[in-house]
Short mmCIF file of C-alpha atoms and ligand atoms in Angstrom, two decimals:
data_model
loop_
_atom_site.label_atom_id
_atom_site.label_comp_id
_atom_site.label_asym_id
_atom_site.label_seq_id
_atom_site.Cartn_x
_atom_site.Cartn_y
_atom_site.Cartn_z
CA MET S 1 145.25 -26.89 142.61
CA THR S 2 145.53 -23.20 141.94
CA VAL S 3 144.49 -21.37 138.62
CA ASN S 4 148.10 -20.93 138.41
CA GLY S 5 149.35 -24.42 138.84
CA ALA S 6 146.40 -25.70 136.46
CA LEU S 7 147.75 -23.31 133.76
CA ALA S 8 151.32 -24.65 134.23
CA PHE S 9 150.01 -28.41 134.05
CA ALA S 10 148.38 -27.73 130.65
CA ARG S 11 151.22 -25.93 129.49
CA ALA S 12 153.33 -28.97 130.46
CA LEU S 13 151.36 -31.33 128.63
CA GLY S 14 152.32 -29.32 125.19
CA LEU S 15 148.92 -27.38 125.39
CA GLU S 16 149.32 -23.53 123.52
CA ARG S 17 148.09 -20.83 125.78
CA LEU S 18 144.97 -19.77 124.15
CA ASP S 19 143.90 -23.66 124.53
CA ALA S 20 144.49 -23.95 127.90
CA GLY S 21 143.02 -20.32 129.27
CA LEU S 22 139.51 -21.49 127.21
CA LEU S 23 139.44 -25.24 128.56
CA LEU S 24 140.13 -23.54 132.60
CA ALA S 25 137.60 -20.91 132.13
CA HIS S 26 135.00 -23.57 130.37
CA HIS S 27 135.91 -25.67 133.72
CA VAL S 28 135.74 -23.03 136.23
CA LYS S 29 132.55 -21.40 134.40
CA ARG S 30 134.39 -17.96 134.24
CA GLY S 31 135.58 -16.09 131.77
CA ARG S 32 139.23 -15.68 130.66
CA GLU S 33 139.78 -12.28 132.65
CA TRP S 34 138.61 -13.75 135.60
CA LEU S 35 141.46 -16.12 135.25
CA LEU S 36 144.02 -13.28 134.76
CA ALA S 37 142.37 -11.38 137.89
CA HIS S 38 142.63 -14.25 139.58
CA PRO S 39 145.89 -16.47 139.41
CA ASP S 40 146.13 -17.98 143.10
CA ALA S 41 142.26 -18.95 143.44
CA GLN S 42 141.58 -22.19 144.11
CA LEU S 43 139.72 -24.83 141.93
CA ASP S 44 137.26 -27.30 143.50
CA ALA S 45 137.98 -30.95 143.05
CA ARG S 46 135.39 -31.32 140.16
CA ALA S 47 136.61 -28.68 138.12
CA ARG S 48 140.11 -30.00 138.37
CA ALA S 49 139.37 -33.64 137.90
CA GLY S 50 137.33 -32.52 134.33
CA PHE S 51 140.14 -29.97 133.50
CA GLU S 52 142.81 -32.22 133.80
CA ALA S 53 141.27 -35.37 132.00
CA ASP S 54 140.53 -32.23 129.01
CA CYS S 55 143.95 -31.31 128.83
CA HIS S 56 145.02 -34.89 128.12
CA ARG S 57 142.29 -35.49 125.79
CA ARG S 58 143.29 -32.18 123.83
CA ALA S 59 147.03 -33.19 124.00
CA ASP S 60 145.72 -35.98 122.17
CA GLY S 61 144.28 -34.05 119.42
CA VAL S 62 140.80 -33.70 120.64
CA PRO S 63 139.45 -30.23 119.09
CA LEU S 64 138.86 -27.82 121.59
CA ALA S 65 135.19 -27.13 120.40
CA TYR S 66 134.49 -30.95 121.51
CA LEU S 67 135.71 -30.40 124.95
CA THR S 68 133.98 -26.76 125.59
CA GLY S 69 131.09 -28.23 123.65
CA VAL S 70 130.86 -24.86 121.82
CA ARG S 71 132.56 -23.05 118.27
CA GLU S 72 131.95 -19.50 117.11
CA PHE S 73 130.29 -19.27 113.54
CA ARG S 74 130.11 -16.06 111.81
CA GLY S 75 129.14 -14.65 115.33
CA LEU S 76 126.81 -17.80 115.84
CA ALA S 77 127.53 -19.60 119.00
CA LEU S 78 126.90 -23.49 117.82
CA SER S 79 126.67 -26.58 119.80
CA VAL S 80 129.16 -29.27 118.78
CA THR S 81 129.98 -32.67 119.15
CA PRO S 82 132.16 -35.87 117.89
CA ALA S 83 128.96 -36.27 115.61
CA VAL S 84 130.07 -32.91 113.37
CA LEU S 85 132.63 -31.82 111.87
CA VAL S 86 134.11 -28.37 113.93
CA PRO S 87 133.13 -25.55 111.57
CA ARG S 88 135.87 -23.51 110.41
CA PRO S 89 136.80 -19.70 109.69
CA ASP S 90 137.90 -20.75 105.88
CA THR S 91 133.64 -22.15 105.41
CA GLU S 92 133.19 -17.97 106.42
CA THR S 93 134.18 -17.74 103.08
CA LEU S 94 131.17 -19.52 101.70
CA ALA S 95 128.52 -18.70 104.18
CA ASP S 96 129.30 -14.46 102.95
CA TRP S 97 129.36 -15.33 99.44
CA ALA S 98 126.16 -17.16 100.00
CA ILE S 99 124.35 -14.13 101.95
CA GLU S 100 126.24 -11.46 99.29
CA LEU S 101 124.09 -13.45 96.42
CA VAL S 102 120.93 -14.33 98.16
CA SER S 103 120.52 -10.78 99.96
CA ALA S 104 120.90 -9.59 95.78
CA LEU S 105 118.33 -11.95 94.14
CA PRO S 106 116.60 -9.64 91.99
CA GLY S 107 112.42 -10.27 92.14
CA THR S 108 112.93 -12.83 94.47
CA PRO S 109 111.11 -12.26 97.93
CA ARG S 110 111.22 -15.23 99.29
CA PRO S 111 114.70 -17.22 98.29
CA ARG S 112 114.35 -20.60 98.64
CA VAL S 113 118.29 -21.65 100.05
CA ALA S 114 119.80 -25.23 100.12
CA ASP S 115 122.56 -26.36 102.47
CA LEU S 116 123.63 -29.72 101.42
CA GLY S 117 125.36 -31.66 104.29
CA THR S 118 124.73 -29.46 106.98
CA GLY S 119 126.89 -30.60 110.16
CA SER S 120 126.32 -28.58 112.96
CA GLY S 121 124.27 -26.08 110.97
CA ALA S 122 126.66 -23.56 110.14
CA LEU S 123 126.11 -22.61 106.64
CA ALA S 124 122.27 -22.80 106.78
CA LEU S 125 122.26 -21.18 110.03
CA ALA S 126 124.79 -18.40 109.19
CA ILE S 127 122.10 -17.24 106.15
CA ALA S 128 118.86 -17.82 108.20
CA ALA S 129 120.40 -15.45 110.26
CA ALA S 130 121.79 -12.72 107.65
CA CYS S 131 118.58 -13.27 105.15
CA PRO S 132 115.81 -13.76 107.05
CA HIS S 133 113.61 -13.17 104.58
CA ALA S 134 114.94 -16.22 102.96
CA ASP S 135 113.82 -20.18 103.16
CA VAL S 136 116.23 -22.21 103.90
CA THR S 137 116.54 -26.20 103.45
CA ALA S 138 119.65 -28.13 105.72
CA THR S 139 120.26 -31.42 105.04
CA ASP S 140 122.42 -34.12 106.14
CA VAL S 141 123.19 -38.01 105.67
CA SER S 142 123.90 -38.47 109.07
CA GLU S 143 120.80 -38.25 111.35
CA ALA S 144 123.27 -37.30 114.27
CA ALA S 145 124.18 -34.46 112.64
CA LEU S 146 120.84 -33.13 111.88
CA GLY S 147 120.01 -33.29 115.77
CA VAL S 148 122.50 -31.25 116.41
CA ALA S 149 121.49 -28.95 113.73
CA SER S 150 118.29 -29.03 115.04
CA ALA S 151 119.11 -28.19 118.43
CA ASN S 152 121.54 -25.21 117.20
CA ALA S 153 118.40 -23.84 115.20
CA GLN S 154 116.03 -24.35 118.30
CA ARG S 155 118.61 -21.88 120.61
CA LEU S 156 119.62 -19.54 118.31
CA GLY S 157 115.58 -19.06 117.14
CA LEU S 158 116.35 -19.33 113.46
CA SER S 159 113.91 -21.23 111.05
CA VAL S 160 115.45 -23.79 108.73
CA HIS S 161 113.86 -27.23 107.45
CA LEU S 162 116.07 -30.11 108.08
CA ARG S 163 116.06 -33.14 105.54
CA ARG S 164 117.89 -36.63 105.71
CA GLY S 165 118.82 -37.99 102.91
CA ASP S 166 122.22 -38.47 100.04
CA TRP S 167 122.99 -34.99 98.64
CA TRP S 168 119.96 -33.72 96.59
CA GLN S 169 117.98 -37.12 97.32
CA ALA S 170 117.08 -35.11 100.41
CA VAL S 171 115.26 -32.66 98.55
CA ARG S 172 114.09 -34.71 95.37
CA THR S 173 110.62 -33.00 95.59
CA GLU S 174 111.92 -29.41 95.82
CA HIS S 175 113.27 -26.49 93.73
CA PHE S 176 116.18 -24.14 94.71
CA ASP S 177 117.28 -20.13 94.27
CA LEU S 178 120.50 -20.81 95.57
CA ALA S 179 122.55 -23.79 96.90
CA VAL S 180 125.80 -24.26 99.63
CA SER S 181 127.78 -27.42 100.57
CA ASN S 182 130.81 -27.95 102.15
CA PRO S 183 130.87 -31.69 101.37
CA PRO S 184 133.87 -34.18 102.50
CA TYR S 185 136.86 -33.53 100.20
CA VAL S 186 139.87 -35.21 101.35
CA ALA S 187 141.25 -38.27 99.59
CA ALA S 188 140.97 -41.64 101.22
CA GLY S 189 144.46 -42.53 102.74
CA ASP S 190 145.51 -38.73 102.80
CA PRO S 191 148.15 -38.52 105.72
CA HIS S 192 146.14 -34.93 106.98
CA LEU S 193 143.73 -37.40 108.06
CA HIS S 194 145.73 -38.46 111.07
CA ALA S 195 145.14 -34.92 112.59
CA LEU S 196 141.49 -34.82 112.13
CA ARG S 197 140.87 -38.57 113.47
CA HIS S 198 138.81 -37.52 116.37
CA GLU S 199 136.04 -35.75 113.30
CA PRO S 200 133.62 -37.52 111.77
CA GLN S 201 135.55 -39.83 109.18
CA GLY S 202 132.34 -39.43 106.91
CA ALA S 203 132.25 -35.74 107.13
CA LEU S 204 135.91 -35.78 106.13
CA VAL S 205 137.04 -38.06 103.38
CA SER S 206 135.36 -38.95 99.72
CA GLY S 207 136.51 -41.97 97.57
CA ALA S 208 139.93 -41.94 96.34
CA ASP S 209 140.37 -38.60 94.68
CA GLY S 210 138.29 -37.01 97.66
CA LEU S 211 135.96 -35.66 94.61
CA ALA S 212 133.42 -38.52 95.24
CA ALA S 213 130.82 -35.63 97.15
CA LEU S 214 131.84 -32.83 94.62
CA ARG S 215 131.18 -34.59 91.69
CA GLN S 216 127.84 -36.45 92.79
CA ILE S 217 126.17 -32.65 93.61
CA VAL S 218 127.39 -31.36 90.45
CA SER S 219 126.07 -33.81 88.01
CA ASP S 220 122.86 -34.52 89.70
CA ALA S 221 121.87 -30.56 90.61
CA ARG S 222 120.01 -29.81 87.69
CA PRO S 223 116.86 -30.47 88.49
CA PHE S 224 116.83 -29.00 91.60
CA LEU S 225 118.24 -25.74 91.42
CA SER S 226 117.90 -22.39 89.49
CA GLY S 227 120.69 -20.26 90.27
CA TRP S 228 124.03 -20.37 92.16
CA LEU S 229 125.93 -23.21 93.41
CA LEU S 230 128.47 -22.48 96.03
CA LEU S 231 130.99 -25.46 96.98
CA GLU S 232 133.93 -25.48 99.11
CA HIS S 233 136.74 -27.58 98.27
CA GLY S 234 140.45 -28.34 99.14
CA CYS S 235 142.71 -25.96 97.98
CA ASP S 236 144.22 -28.24 94.99
CA GLN S 237 140.56 -28.87 94.20
CA ALA S 238 139.50 -25.68 92.27
CA GLU S 239 140.78 -27.47 88.72
CA PRO S 240 138.91 -30.13 88.68
CA VAL S 241 135.63 -28.47 90.18
CA HIS S 242 135.81 -25.97 87.73
CA LYS S 243 135.79 -28.77 85.16
CA LEU S 244 132.74 -30.58 86.85
CA LEU S 245 130.86 -27.66 86.73
CA ALA S 246 131.60 -26.78 83.14
CA LEU S 247 131.32 -30.54 82.01
CA ALA S 248 127.20 -30.26 83.79
CA GLY S 249 126.48 -26.76 82.16
CA PHE S 250 127.32 -24.39 84.53
CA CYS S 251 128.06 -20.87 83.38
CA ASP S 252 129.90 -17.98 85.58
CA ILE S 253 132.18 -20.46 86.35
CA GLN S 254 134.27 -18.77 89.99
CA THR S 255 136.57 -19.41 92.41
CA ARG S 256 137.23 -17.25 95.98
CA ARG S 257 140.01 -17.43 98.22
CA ASP S 258 139.66 -18.23 101.56
CA LEU S 259 141.50 -16.33 104.78
CA GLN S 260 144.34 -17.52 104.41
CA GLY S 261 144.52 -16.63 100.46
CA LEU S 262 143.85 -20.62 99.39
CA GLN S 263 141.13 -21.24 96.35
CA ARG S 264 138.85 -22.74 98.81
CA CYS S 265 135.61 -22.18 97.33
CA THR S 266 134.08 -22.17 93.18
CA GLY S 267 130.77 -21.11 92.24
CA ALA S 268 128.79 -21.11 89.38
CA ARG S 269 125.07 -20.95 87.95
CA LEU S 270 122.30 -22.99 86.01
CA ARG S 271 120.11 -21.48 84.11
C1 LIG C 301 133.03 -31.16 105.83
S1 LIG C 301 131.37 -31.68 106.58
C2 LIG C 301 130.21 -30.28 106.33
C3 LIG C 301 129.80 -29.05 108.12
C4 LIG C 301 129.27 -28.45 107.75
N1 LIG C 301 128.43 -27.61 106.16
C5 LIG C 301 130.18 -27.30 108.19
O1 LIG C 301 130.52 -26.44 107.00
O2 LIG C 301 130.82 -26.90 109.12
C6 LIG C 301 130.54 -32.31 105.37
C7 LIG C 301 128.86 -32.88 105.72
O3 LIG C 301 128.11 -33.66 105.15
C8 LIG C 301 127.60 -34.63 105.15
N2 LIG C 301 127.78 -35.42 104.54
C9 LIG C 301 128.69 -36.47 104.22
N3 LIG C 301 128.10 -37.49 102.77
C10 LIG C 301 126.69 -37.04 102.32
C11 LIG C 301 125.77 -37.48 101.71
N4 LIG C 301 126.17 -38.52 100.76
N5 LIG C 301 124.46 -36.58 101.65
C12 LIG C 301 124.25 -35.48 102.49
N6 LIG C 301 125.11 -35.39 103.26
C13 LIG C 301 126.60 -36.26 103.64
C14 LIG C 301 128.11 -35.14 106.70
O4 LIG C 301 127.99 -36.05 107.18
C15 LIG C 301 128.91 -33.94 107.13
O5 LIG C 301 128.07 -33.22 107.96
#
């Protein structure tokens, strides 16, 4: 099978051109520009078998990042496995907001930052990379997710403390100047979950209304936080999250839009 034949095979299965190219580049261990320059190059048997199997997986909806094992987040190449949610570009809005605030914390030479539910480590590592003066702690209830985050931190040479446990309970003896979280926020039974079936359901689903984790993180924050709490949520959840924050005594409540213009994160401050 040639490079062009492999790409035609992928497209016949319904794969998008970009996905087919990235997958083939991964299996032949070359850049996509090499594929363009060598349309008639022959794939060896191993590359062909791996590529064909992954094309079938991709056609079944497996995220490309699980097949190539990598996803870029704010310029960091993160390893991802099916134990973690694939980091989304929209979550960069939350990372940008946190970095903006951590960079401008007056009179705090070493700000303590928590990322609750870190998954691959995306938010914690983006903050640690952009704010080397910050003391970053990342938590997750999933041991497997913490393993992925730990491997990413080591490979990228970034220092992050890792804690396992249920939301704030993972850091119950600690105190933070800022906290971020992209918790599960999809309602059980939501029809969108079918398209997300290959990702860990514990990273996606949160109770009957999708707000269970957000409710817990907001209502339990006070003993652990003096400063901003920044939360990612569903694009129709800004109003209920705003109400949760107000009820818990947060001030300066505000919402930011993601790259698609949707209301995706809400943040507020505890004094
Ligand atoms: C939506 S994913 C976000 C992952 C990562 N922060 C990101 O933005 O790509 C939610 C994460 O929360 C973790 N999680 C779910 N329930 C949790 C709990 N009770 N306590 C701590 N983490 C939890 C999941 O394991 C998952 O890694």
